[in-house]
PDB file of C-alpha atoms in Angstrom:
ATOM      1  CA  MET Z 525      80.696 103.228 117.995  1.00 61.00           C
ATOM      2  CA  ALA Z 526      80.012 106.110 115.650  1.00 67.00           C
ATOM      3  CA  ILE Z 527      83.358 106.801 114.026  1.00 83.00           C
ATOM      4  CA  PRO Z 528      84.010 110.368 112.775  1.00 90.00           C
ATOM      5  CA  VAL Z 529      82.133 111.218 109.565  1.00 92.00           C
ATOM      6  CA  VAL Z 530      83.718 113.416 106.866  1.00 96.00           C
ATOM      7  CA  ASN Z 531      82.242 114.716 103.625  1.00 97.00           C
ATOM      8  CA  LEU Z 532      84.576 114.269 100.639  1.00 98.00           C
ATOM      9  CA  ALA Z 533      82.485 116.785  98.656  1.00 97.00           C
ATOM     10  CA  ASP Z 534      83.879 119.489 100.982  1.00 98.00           C
ATOM     11  CA  PHE Z 535      87.401 118.662  99.811  1.00 98.00           C
ATOM     12  CA  THR Z 536      86.531 118.688  96.110  1.00 96.00           C
ATOM     13  CA  SER Z 537      84.139 121.677  96.338  1.00 95.00           C
ATOM     14  CA  GLY Z 538      86.596 124.378  95.272  1.00 94.00           C
ATOM     15  CA  ASP Z 539      85.812 126.313  98.476  1.00 97.00           C
ATOM     16  CA  PRO Z 540      89.150 126.870 100.322  1.00 97.00           C
ATOM     17  CA  GLN Z 541      87.504 127.025 103.771  1.00 97.00           C
ATOM     18  CA  LEU Z 542      85.495 123.820 103.289  1.00 98.00           C
ATOM     19  CA  LYS Z 543      88.591 122.121 101.886  1.00 98.00           C
ATOM     20  CA  GLN Z 544      90.768 123.124 104.853  1.00 98.00           C
ATOM     21  CA  ALA Z 545      88.062 122.088 107.331  1.00 98.00           C
ATOM     22  CA  PHE Z 546      87.945 118.641 105.670  1.00 98.00           C
ATOM     23  CA  VAL Z 547      91.753 118.310 105.856  1.00 98.00           C
ATOM     24  CA  ASN Z 548      91.676 119.171 109.576  1.00 98.00           C
ATOM     25  CA  GLN Z 549      88.793 116.784 110.351  1.00 97.00           C
ATOM     26  CA  LEU Z 550      90.373 113.893 108.448  1.00 97.00           C
ATOM     27  CA  GLY Z 551      93.823 114.375 109.959  1.00 97.00           C
ATOM     28  CA  LYS Z 552      92.492 114.688 113.511  1.00 95.00           C
ATOM     29  CA  ALA Z 553      90.403 111.522 113.066  1.00 93.00           C
ATOM     30  CA  TYR Z 554      93.423 109.610 111.756  1.00 94.00           C
ATOM     31  CA  GLU Z 555      95.569 110.782 114.669  1.00 93.00           C
ATOM     32  CA  GLU Z 556      92.955 109.865 117.271  1.00 89.00           C
ATOM     33  CA  VAL Z 557      90.935 106.928 115.896  1.00 87.00           C
ATOM     34  CA  GLY Z 558      92.476 105.676 112.633  1.00 88.00           C
ATOM     35  CA  PHE Z 559      89.041 105.117 111.038  1.00 89.00           C
ATOM     36  CA  VAL Z 560      86.560 107.508 109.394  1.00 91.00           C
ATOM     37  CA  ALA Z 561      83.259 107.159 107.557  1.00 90.00           C
ATOM     38  CA  VAL Z 562      83.228 109.103 104.276  1.00 94.00           C
ATOM     39  CA  LYS Z 563      80.056 110.387 102.646  1.00 94.00           C
ATOM     40  CA  ASN Z 564      79.808 111.722  99.084  1.00 96.00           C
ATOM     41  CA  HIS Z 565      82.753 109.428  98.333  1.00 95.00           C
ATOM     42  CA  GLY Z 566      82.169 109.349  94.585  1.00 94.00           C
ATOM     43  CA  ILE Z 567      81.629 105.601  94.144  1.00 94.00           C
ATOM     44  CA  PRO Z 568      78.198 105.250  92.490  1.00 93.00           C
ATOM     45  CA  ASP Z 569      75.506 103.338  94.411  1.00 91.00           C
ATOM     46  CA  ASP Z 570      74.547 101.245  91.381  1.00 94.00           C
ATOM     47  CA  LEU Z 571      78.181 100.188  90.914  1.00 95.00           C
ATOM     48  CA  ILE Z 572      78.379  99.111  94.564  1.00 93.00           C
ATOM     49  CA  ALA Z 573      75.109  97.173  94.171  1.00 93.00           C
ATOM     50  CA  ASP Z 574      76.421  95.414  91.038  1.00 95.00           C
ATOM     51  CA  LEU Z 575      79.703  94.599  92.764  1.00 95.00           C
ATOM     52  CA  TYR Z 576      77.941  92.868  95.664  1.00 93.00           C
ATOM     53  CA  LYS Z 577      75.544  91.076  93.321  1.00 95.00           C
ATOM     54  CA  TYR Z 578      78.321  89.545  91.214  1.00 97.00           C
ATOM     55  CA  VAL Z 579      80.504  88.772  94.235  1.00 96.00           C
ATOM     56  CA  GLN Z 580      77.638  86.828  95.820  1.00 95.00           C
ATOM     57  CA  GLN Z 581      77.070  84.961  92.548  1.00 97.00           C
ATOM     58  CA  PHE Z 582      80.768  84.057  92.384  1.00 97.00           C
ATOM     59  CA  PHE Z 583      80.984  82.690  95.928  1.00 97.00           C
ATOM     60  CA  ALA Z 584      77.787  80.683  95.358  1.00 96.00           C
ATOM     61  CA  LEU Z 585      79.564  78.689  92.610  1.00 97.00           C
ATOM     62  CA  PRO Z 586      80.548  75.080  93.405  1.00 96.00           C
ATOM     63  CA  SER Z 587      83.904  74.746  95.197  1.00 94.00           C
ATOM     64  CA  ASP Z 588      85.470  72.909  92.239  1.00 95.00           C
ATOM     65  CA  THR Z 589      84.507  75.764  89.913  1.00 97.00           C
ATOM     66  CA  LYS Z 590      85.935  78.413  92.251  1.00 96.00           C
ATOM     67  CA  ARG Z 591      89.192  76.481  92.605  1.00 94.00           C
ATOM     68  CA  GLN Z 592      89.760  76.827  88.855  1.00 95.00           C
ATOM     69  CA  TYR Z 593      90.404  80.507  89.639  1.00 96.00           C
ATOM     70  CA  GLU Z 594      93.003  79.753  92.318  1.00 94.00           C
ATOM     71  CA  VAL Z 595      96.497  80.185  90.888  1.00 91.00           C
ATOM     72  CA  PRO Z 596      99.360  78.557  92.847  1.00 86.00           C
ATOM     73  CA  GLY Z 597     102.431  80.748  93.175  1.00 82.00           C
ATOM     74  CA  LEU Z 598     100.565  84.082  93.136  1.00 81.00           C
ATOM     75  CA  ALA Z 599     100.427  84.276  96.963  1.00 76.00           C
ATOM     76  CA  GLY Z 600      96.728  85.071  96.704  1.00 80.00           C
ATOM     77  CA  GLN Z 601      97.484  88.384  94.991  1.00 88.00           C
ATOM     78  CA  ARG Z 602      95.198  87.624  92.045  1.00 95.00           C
ATOM     79  CA  GLY Z 603      92.157  85.409  91.684  1.00 96.00           C
ATOM     80  CA  TYR Z 604      90.597  83.101  94.248  1.00 96.00           C
ATOM     81  CA  THR Z 605      91.983  81.995  97.627  1.00 92.00           C
ATOM     82  CA  SER Z 606      90.093  79.113  99.197  1.00 89.00           C
ATOM     83  CA  PHE Z 607      88.762  78.896 102.744  1.00 84.00           C
ATOM     84  CA  GLY Z 608      91.210  78.861 105.655  1.00 70.00           C
ATOM     85  CA  LYS Z 609      94.419  79.818 103.816  1.00 68.00           C
ATOM     86  CA  GLU Z 610      95.133  83.193 105.442  1.00 63.00           C
ATOM     87  CA  HIS Z 611      95.756  84.000 109.095  1.00 63.00           C
ATOM     88  CA  ALA Z 612      96.535  87.207 110.973  1.00 61.00           C
ATOM     89  CA  LYS Z 613     100.145  88.091 111.808  1.00 69.00           C
ATOM     90  CA  GLY Z 614     101.071  86.303 115.046  1.00 67.00           C
ATOM     91  CA  SER Z 615      98.066  83.937 114.908  1.00 65.00           C
ATOM     92  CA  ASP Z 616      98.087  80.274 113.897  1.00 65.00           C
ATOM     93  CA  ALA Z 617      94.293  80.050 113.556  1.00 65.00           C
ATOM     94  CA  PRO Z 618      93.184  80.500 109.938  1.00 69.00           C
ATOM     95  CA  ASP Z 619      90.539  83.145 109.298  1.00 72.00           C
ATOM     96  CA  LEU Z 620      87.055  81.812 108.486  1.00 78.00           C
ATOM     97  CA  LYS Z 621      86.930  83.224 104.969  1.00 86.00           C
ATOM     98  CA  GLU Z 622      87.541  82.749 101.264  1.00 92.00           C
ATOM     99  CA  PHE Z 623      88.327  85.652  98.970  1.00 94.00           C
ATOM    100  CA  PHE Z 624      88.960  86.896  95.425  1.00 97.00           C
ATOM    101  CA  GLN Z 625      91.563  89.549  94.560  1.00 96.00           C
ATOM    102  CA  TYR Z 626      91.697  91.886  91.597  1.00 97.00           C
ATOM    103  CA  GLY Z 627      94.727  94.077  90.919  1.00 97.00           C
ATOM    104  CA  GLN Z 628      96.126  96.944  88.879  1.00 97.00           C
ATOM    105  CA  ILE Z 629      95.704  97.207  85.121  1.00 95.00           C
ATOM    106  CA  VAL Z 630      98.581  99.235  83.620  1.00 96.00           C
ATOM    107  CA  GLU Z 631      97.471 100.994  80.435  1.00 94.00           C
ATOM    108  CA  ASP Z 632     100.249 103.517  79.743  1.00 95.00           C
ATOM    109  CA  ASN Z 633     103.365 101.379  79.087  1.00 93.00           C
ATOM    110  CA  ASP Z 634     104.668 102.024  82.606  1.00 95.00           C
ATOM    111  CA  PRO Z 635     107.511  99.497  83.154  1.00 95.00           C
ATOM    112  CA  VAL Z 636     105.956  98.634  86.541  1.00 95.00           C
ATOM    113  CA  LYS Z 637     103.543  96.435  84.535  1.00 95.00           C
ATOM    114  CA  SER Z 638     106.168  93.669  84.552  1.00 94.00           C
ATOM    115  CA  GLU Z 639     105.889  93.475  88.366  1.00 93.00           C
ATOM    116  CA  TYR Z 640     102.154  92.689  88.373  1.00 94.00           C
ATOM    117  CA  PRO Z 641     100.562  89.380  87.470  1.00 94.00           C
ATOM    118  CA  ASP Z 642      97.571  89.474  85.113  1.00 95.00           C
ATOM    119  CA  ASN Z 643      94.121  89.484  86.655  1.00 96.00           C
ATOM    120  CA  VAL Z 644      92.295  86.169  86.728  1.00 96.00           C
ATOM    121  CA  LYS Z 645      89.265  86.418  84.436  1.00 96.00           C
ATOM    122  CA  VAL Z 646      86.030  84.907  85.764  1.00 97.00           C
ATOM    123  CA  LYS Z 647      84.036  83.251  82.985  1.00 97.00           C
ATOM    124  CA  ASP Z 648      81.235  81.848  85.121  1.00 97.00           C
ATOM    125  CA  VAL Z 649      79.666  85.162  86.203  1.00 96.00           C
ATOM    126  CA  ALA Z 650      78.674  87.576  83.448  1.00 91.00           C
ATOM    127  CA  ALA Z 651      79.863  91.175  83.951  1.00 95.00           C
ATOM    128  CA  PHE Z 652      82.121  90.156  86.886  1.00 97.00           C
ATOM    129  CA  ASN Z 653      85.359  91.372  85.270  1.00 96.00           C
ATOM    130  CA  VAL Z 654      84.043  94.643  83.838  1.00 97.00           C
ATOM    131  CA  THR Z 655      82.369  95.518  87.162  1.00 97.00           C
ATOM    132  CA  PHE Z 656      85.564  94.860  89.109  1.00 98.00           C
ATOM    133  CA  GLU Z 657      87.558  97.067  86.725  1.00 97.00           C
ATOM    134  CA  LYS Z 658      85.045  99.933  87.046  1.00 97.00           C
ATOM    135  CA  ALA Z 659      84.989  99.610  90.843  1.00 97.00           C
ATOM    136  CA  TYR Z 660      88.796  99.481  91.023  1.00 98.00           C
ATOM    137  CA  ARG Z 661      89.072 102.789  89.135  1.00 97.00           C
ATOM    138  CA  ALA Z 662      86.367 104.425  91.271  1.00 97.00           C
ATOM    139  CA  PHE Z 663      88.106 103.399  94.493  1.00 97.00           C
ATOM    140  CA  GLU Z 664      91.445 104.649  93.142  1.00 97.00           C
ATOM    141  CA  LYS Z 665      89.938 108.052  92.392  1.00 97.00           C
ATOM    142  CA  SER Z 666      88.376 108.447  95.857  1.00 97.00           C
ATOM    143  CA  GLY Z 667      91.522 107.146  97.557  1.00 98.00           C
ATOM    144  CA  LYS Z 668      93.684 109.616  95.628  1.00 98.00           C
ATOM    145  CA  ALA Z 669      91.577 112.552  96.887  1.00 98.00           C
ATOM    146  CA  LEU Z 670      91.808 111.291 100.484  1.00 98.00           C
ATOM    147  CA  LEU Z 671      95.598 110.966 100.214  1.00 98.00           C
ATOM    148  CA  GLN Z 672      95.789 114.498  98.829  1.00 98.00           C
ATOM    149  CA  ALA Z 673      93.998 115.702 101.968  1.00 98.00           C
ATOM    150  CA  ILE Z 674      96.372 113.646 104.144  1.00 98.00           C
ATOM    151  CA  ALA Z 675      99.384 115.173 102.371  1.00 98.00           C
ATOM    152  CA  LEU Z 676      98.074 118.683 103.127  1.00 98.00           C
ATOM    153  CA  TYR Z 677      97.464 117.733 106.764  1.00 98.00           C
ATOM    154  CA  LEU Z 678     101.091 116.603 107.000  1.00 97.00           C
ATOM    155  CA  GLY Z 679     102.250 119.967 105.624  1.00 97.00           C
ATOM    156  CA  MET Z 680     103.357 118.507 102.293  1.00 97.00           C
ATOM    157  CA  ASP Z 681     102.509 119.253  98.682  1.00 97.00           C
ATOM    158  CA  GLU Z 682      98.913 118.216  97.964  1.00 98.00           C
ATOM    159  CA  HIS Z 683     100.067 115.898  95.177  1.00 98.00           C
ATOM    160  CA  TYR Z 684     102.862 114.165  97.127  1.00 98.00           C
ATOM    161  CA  PHE Z 685     101.236 110.727  96.859  1.00 98.00           C
ATOM    162  CA  ASP Z 686      99.924 111.043  93.283  1.00 98.00           C
ATOM    163  CA  LYS Z 687     103.008 109.701  91.470  1.00 97.00           C
ATOM    164  CA  HIS Z 688     103.450 106.891  94.004  1.00 98.00           C
ATOM    165  CA  ILE Z 689      99.897 105.571  93.676  1.00 98.00           C
ATOM    166  CA  HIS Z 690      99.622 105.994  89.873  1.00 97.00           C
ATOM    167  CA  ASN Z 691      99.755 102.365  88.674  1.00 97.00           C
ATOM    168  CA  GLY Z 692     100.201 101.395  92.333  1.00 97.00           C
ATOM    169  CA  ASN Z 693      99.927  97.846  93.603  1.00 96.00           C
ATOM    170  CA  SER Z 694      96.395  98.321  94.996  1.00 97.00           C
ATOM    171  CA  ILE Z 695      94.095  95.359  95.521  1.00 96.00           C
ATOM    172  CA  LEU Z 696      90.290  95.086  95.376  1.00 97.00           C
ATOM    173  CA  ARG Z 697      89.400  92.128  97.571  1.00 95.00           C
ATOM    174  CA  ALA Z 698      85.981  90.469  97.770  1.00 95.00           C
ATOM    175  CA  ILE Z 699      85.619  88.428 100.974  1.00 93.00           C
ATOM    176  CA  HIS Z 700      83.058  85.774 101.846  1.00 93.00           C
ATOM    177  CA  TYR Z 701      82.699  84.581 105.430  1.00 89.00           C
ATOM    178  CA  PRO Z 702      80.529  81.465 104.954  1.00 89.00           C
ATOM    179  CA  PRO Z 703      77.828  80.294 107.372  1.00 88.00           C
ATOM    180  CA  ILE Z 704      79.255  78.706 110.530  1.00 85.00           C
ATOM    181  CA  THR Z 705      78.212  75.050 110.506  1.00 83.00           C
ATOM    182  CA  GLN Z 706      80.018  73.704 113.577  1.00 80.00           C
ATOM    183  CA  GLU Z 707      81.419  75.020 116.851  1.00 78.00           C
ATOM    184  CA  PRO Z 708      84.312  77.227 115.660  1.00 72.00           C
ATOM    185  CA  LYS Z 709      87.788  76.900 117.186  1.00 70.00           C
ATOM    186  CA  SER Z 710      87.795  80.685 117.483  1.00 66.00           C
ATOM    187  CA  ALA Z 711      85.021  83.247 117.933  1.00 56.00           C
ATOM    188  CA  ILE Z 712      86.668  85.268 115.207  1.00 70.00           C
ATOM    189  CA  ARG Z 713      85.917  85.268 111.495  1.00 74.00           C
ATOM    190  CA  ALA Z 714      89.044  87.402 110.968  1.00 72.00           C
ATOM    191  CA  GLU Z 715      91.561  87.636 113.820  1.00 80.00           C
ATOM    192  CA  GLN Z 716      92.778  91.032 115.002  1.00 84.00           C
ATOM    193  CA  HIS Z 717      95.170  92.705 112.578  1.00 86.00           C
ATOM    194  CA  GLU Z 718      96.274  95.948 111.004  1.00 89.00           C
ATOM    195  CA  ASP Z 719      96.172  96.524 107.258  1.00 92.00           C
ATOM    196  CA  ILE Z 720      99.464  96.548 105.345  1.00 93.00           C
ATOM    197  CA  ASN Z 721      98.793  99.361 102.853  1.00 95.00           C
ATOM    198  CA  LEU Z 722      98.499 103.189 102.905  1.00 97.00           C
ATOM    199  CA  ILE Z 723      94.713 103.387 103.378  1.00 97.00           C
ATOM    200  CA  THR Z 724      91.843 100.895 103.072  1.00 95.00           C
ATOM    201  CA  LEU Z 725      88.466 101.870 101.612  1.00 95.00           C
ATOM    202  CA  LEU Z 726      85.648  99.529 102.673  1.00 91.00           C
ATOM    203  CA  VAL Z 727      82.327  99.740 100.931  1.00 85.00           C
ATOM    204  CA  GLY Z 728      79.528  98.287 103.011  1.00 71.00           C
ATOM    205  CA  ALA Z 729      79.453  94.829 104.483  1.00 61.00           C
ATOM    206  CA  SER Z 730      76.421  92.602 104.339  1.00 50.00           C
ATOM    207  CA  ALA Z 731      76.394  91.991 108.103  1.00 54.00           C
ATOM    208  CA  ASP Z 732      77.793  93.499 111.259  1.00 73.00           C
ATOM    209  CA  GLY Z 733      80.953  92.156 112.849  1.00 83.00           C
ATOM    210  CA  LEU Z 734      83.721  94.723 112.265  1.00 86.00           C
ATOM    211  CA  GLN Z 735      85.257  95.894 115.551  1.00 89.00           C
ATOM    212  CA  ILE Z 736      88.163  98.247 116.284  1.00 88.00           C
ATOM    213  CA  LEU Z 737      90.437  98.365 119.322  1.00 89.00           C
ATOM    214  CA  THR Z 738      90.220 101.758 121.059  1.00 84.00           C
ATOM    215  CA  LYS Z 739      93.036 103.558 122.864  1.00 79.00           C
ATOM    216  CA  GLN Z 740      91.351 102.375 126.077  1.00 83.00           C
ATOM    217  CA  ASN Z 741      92.016  98.794 124.867  1.00 89.00           C
ATOM    218  CA  GLU Z 742      88.313  98.051 124.366  1.00 88.00           C
ATOM    219  CA  TRP Z 743      86.754  96.383 121.319  1.00 90.00           C
ATOM    220  CA  VAL Z 744      83.888  98.395 119.842  1.00 86.00           C
ATOM    221  CA  GLY Z 745      81.686  97.638 116.842  1.00 86.00           C
ATOM    222  CA  VAL Z 746      81.969  99.934 113.827  1.00 82.00           C
ATOM    223  CA  THR Z 747      78.878 100.879 111.897  1.00 74.00           C
ATOM    224  CA  SER Z 748      78.457 103.209 108.961  1.00 70.00           C
ATOM    225  CA  LEU Z 749      75.354 104.290 107.091  1.00 76.00           C
ATOM    226  CA  PRO Z 750      74.610 102.706 103.694  1.00 78.00           C
ATOM    227  CA  GLU Z 751      75.719 105.822 101.780  1.00 87.00           C
ATOM    228  CA  GLN Z 752      79.093 105.933 103.539  1.00 90.00           C
ATOM    229  CA  ILE Z 753      82.348 104.061 103.079  1.00 91.00           C
ATOM    230  CA  VAL Z 754      84.737 103.335 105.936  1.00 91.00           C
ATOM    231  CA  VAL Z 755      88.377 104.344 105.375  1.00 93.00           C
ATOM    232  CA  ASN Z 756      91.209 103.426 107.729  1.00 93.00           C
ATOM    233  CA  VAL Z 757      94.943 104.054 107.932  1.00 95.00           C
ATOM    234  CA  GLY Z 758      97.243 101.133 107.080  1.00 96.00           C
ATOM    235  CA  ASP Z 759     100.700 100.265 108.399  1.00 96.00           C
ATOM    236  CA  MET Z 760     102.537 101.839 105.443  1.00 97.00           C
ATOM    237  CA  LEU Z 761     101.071 105.265 106.239  1.00 97.00           C
ATOM    238  CA  GLN Z 762     101.726 104.751 109.941  1.00 96.00           C
ATOM    239  CA  ARG Z 763     105.393 103.995 109.176  1.00 97.00           C
ATOM    240  CA  LEU Z 764     105.697 106.929 106.797  1.00 98.00           C
ATOM    241  CA  THR Z 765     104.310 109.302 109.454  1.00 97.00           C
ATOM    242  CA  ASN Z 766     106.326 107.738 112.311  1.00 97.00           C
ATOM    243  CA  ASN Z 767     103.100 106.780 114.174  1.00 95.00           C
ATOM    244  CA  LYS Z 768     101.520 110.239 113.844  1.00 96.00           C
ATOM    245  CA  LEU Z 769      98.626 108.676 111.918  1.00 95.00           C
ATOM    246  CA  LYS Z 770      97.284 105.501 113.508  1.00 90.00           C
ATOM    247  CA  SER Z 771      96.910 102.100 111.863  1.00 93.00           C
ATOM    248  CA  THR Z 772      94.093 100.811 114.064  1.00 87.00           C
ATOM    249  CA  THR Z 773      93.851  97.171 115.108  1.00 91.00           C
ATOM    250  CA  HIS Z 774      90.553  95.645 113.940  1.00 90.00           C
ATOM    251  CA  ARG Z 775      88.867  92.255 113.584  1.00 90.00           C
ATOM    252  CA  VAL Z 776      85.671  90.593 112.364  1.00 86.00           C
ATOM    253  CA  VAL Z 777      83.787  88.664 115.049  1.00 86.00           C
ATOM    254  CA  ASN Z 778      81.318  85.850 114.567  1.00 84.00           C
ATOM    255  CA  PRO Z 779      77.614  86.721 114.623  1.00 82.00           C
ATOM    256  CA  PRO Z 780      75.283  85.636 117.438  1.00 83.00           C
ATOM    257  CA  ARG Z 781      74.532  81.889 117.301  1.00 85.00           C
ATOM    258  CA  GLU Z 782      71.065  82.478 115.833  1.00 88.00           C
ATOM    259  CA  MET Z 783      72.773  84.136 112.832  1.00 85.00           C
ATOM    260  CA  TRP Z 784      75.385  81.414 112.231  1.00 87.00           C
ATOM    261  CA  HIS Z 785      73.492  80.250 109.137  1.00 88.00           C
ATOM    262  CA  THR Z 786      74.165  83.578 107.390  1.00 86.00           C
ATOM    263  CA  SER Z 787      77.065  84.619 105.170  1.00 87.00           C
ATOM    264  CA  ARG Z 788      78.968  87.881 105.508  1.00 86.00           C
ATOM    265  CA  PHE Z 789      80.357  89.659 102.439  1.00 89.00           C
ATOM    266  CA  SER Z 790      82.848  92.489 102.543  1.00 89.00           C
ATOM    267  CA  ILE Z 791      84.735  94.345  99.781  1.00 93.00           C
ATOM    268  CA  PRO Z 792      87.791  96.342 100.892  1.00 93.00           C
ATOM    269  CA  PHE Z 793      90.083  98.242  98.519  1.00 96.00           C
ATOM    270  CA  PHE Z 794      93.661  98.152  99.805  1.00 96.00           C
ATOM    271  CA  LEU Z 795      95.358 101.238  98.366  1.00 98.00           C
ATOM    272  CA  HIS Z 796      99.057 100.513  97.808  1.00 98.00           C
ATOM    273  CA  PRO Z 797     101.749 102.630  96.204  1.00 97.00           C
ATOM    274  CA  LYS Z 798     104.249 101.266  93.702  1.00 97.00           C
ATOM    275  CA  GLY Z 799     106.774  98.961  95.321  1.00 95.00           C
ATOM    276  CA  GLU Z 800     109.631 101.419  94.842  1.00 96.00           C
ATOM    277  CA  MET Z 801     108.097 104.072  97.142  1.00 97.00           C
ATOM    278  CA  SER Z 802     110.208 104.734 100.228  1.00 97.00           C
ATOM    279  CA  LEU Z 803     108.397 104.316 103.550  1.00 97.00           C
ATOM    280  CA  ALA Z 804     111.236 106.035 105.445  1.00 97.00           C
ATOM    281  CA  SER Z 805     109.623 108.168 108.148  1.00 97.00           C
ATOM    282  CA  LEU Z 806     109.063 111.789 107.089  1.00 96.00           C
ATOM    283  CA  GLU Z 807     111.505 114.208 108.727  1.00 95.00           C
ATOM    284  CA  SER Z 808     108.569 116.419 109.741  1.00 95.00           C
ATOM    285  CA  CYS Z 809     107.169 113.557 111.860  1.00 96.00           C
ATOM    286  CA  ILE Z 810     110.412 112.944 113.800  1.00 96.00           C
ATOM    287  CA  ASP Z 811     111.415 115.005 116.845  1.00 95.00           C
ATOM    288  CA  ALA Z 812     112.833 114.574 120.348  1.00 95.00           C
ATOM    289  CA  SER Z 813     109.497 113.361 121.724  1.00 95.00           C
ATOM    290  CA  HIS Z 814     108.862 111.131 118.668  1.00 95.00           C
ATOM    291  CA  PRO Z 815     112.172 109.483 117.741  1.00 96.00           C
ATOM    292  CA  LYS Z 816     112.277 107.482 114.517  1.00 96.00           C
ATOM    293  CA  ALA Z 817     110.425 104.232 115.222  1.00 96.00           C
ATOM    294  CA  TYR Z 818     111.040 102.155 112.076  1.00 96.00           C
ATOM    295  CA  PRO Z 819     113.946 101.114 109.864  1.00 95.00           C
ATOM    296  CA  ASP Z 820     113.820 102.398 106.273  1.00 96.00           C
ATOM    297  CA  ALA Z 821     112.120 100.115 103.753  1.00 96.00           C
ATOM    298  CA  THR Z 822     110.390 100.378 100.402  1.00 97.00           C
ATOM    299  CA  ALA Z 823     106.706  99.562 100.063  1.00 96.00           C
ATOM    300  CA  GLY Z 824     107.617  96.458  98.051  1.00 94.00           C
ATOM    301  CA  GLU Z 825     110.018  95.136 100.694  1.00 94.00           C
ATOM    302  CA  TYR Z 826     107.505  95.730 103.463  1.00 94.00           C
ATOM    303  CA  LEU Z 827     104.649  94.079 101.550  1.00 91.00           C
ATOM    304  CA  ASP Z 828     106.794  91.001 100.880  1.00 89.00           C
ATOM    305  CA  GLU Z 829     107.672  90.686 104.569  1.00 88.00           C
ATOM    306  CA  ARG Z 830     104.024  90.964 105.632  1.00 85.00           C
ATOM    307  CA  LEU Z 831     102.710  88.465 103.054  1.00 80.00           C
ATOM    308  CA  ARG Z 832     105.103  85.892 104.531  1.00 80.00           C
ATOM    309  CA  GLU Z 833     103.954  86.706 108.059  1.00 79.00           C
ATOM    310  CA  ILE Z 834     100.270  86.084 107.214  1.00 69.00           C
ATOM    311  CA  GLY Z 835     100.931  82.794 105.405  1.00 70.00           C
ATOM    312  CA  LEU Z 836     100.189  83.832 101.824  1.00 67.00           C
ATOM    313  CA  LYS Z 837     103.850  83.679 100.761  1.00 66.00           C
ATOM    314  CA  LYS Z 838     106.253  80.919 101.683  1.00 68.00           C
TER     315      LYS Z 838
END
């Protein structure tokens, strides 16, 4: 399935007509599909290449070495999480993956710093930490522009989200789906789910497998060109907009049997606001035909609830 393609350079061009056309395209895509491919996204190609190179080097380390970067009590929010720990909400089958998470670095004495654990520094792969920090900032910048466009589409001030995502609880996650060595219990590397956050920015994936569930209840594969990133709506934005913008169900399926010996790597950036942000549905998204669908909650409360549901928090 070719998901809608938008050009972020139109939004940042300074041309009011191009900017408005981008806002309309993005909003329509998020109402109808929930996923878009973004070109001219501002994340440099060489940075993406470095990120994948160092991620592959990390996951190639011996299991005992990787486990040194697994910190009990952090609910997987920083550092390494070993194979089979996480499952989708409502599923008992663990996903066929291991992953590494890198979080916010607060540099301006914002008191929110006390809420975030320190990042786990990887000593065994040179340039791993500095590359993750650079990538994190690049994703934040692109995500901020996309949220500005979403705010305009919703009829709000362009900078509505800015203060909420500054020093937000965003996560850069590197995922490795290892080769399949025996008949799997499930045909799914990652069971169907929706993302928790505001939006997710996904840069490339080293193999096919991502599928989304259409309104017709059919699973279709998602592909994007190498110079594009895929960006989807998460549950927090769906709640905030009272289901106006769609958090689309998606999954990662196993490759054909002849490709079982291959790994799949994927690096999503889960853009979260600060925990104090209210996710109470916007008044402008509530009317007689669309009554309020969710109880009020902060982003922090909602995240905590979801981490328990997927088995990362006890």
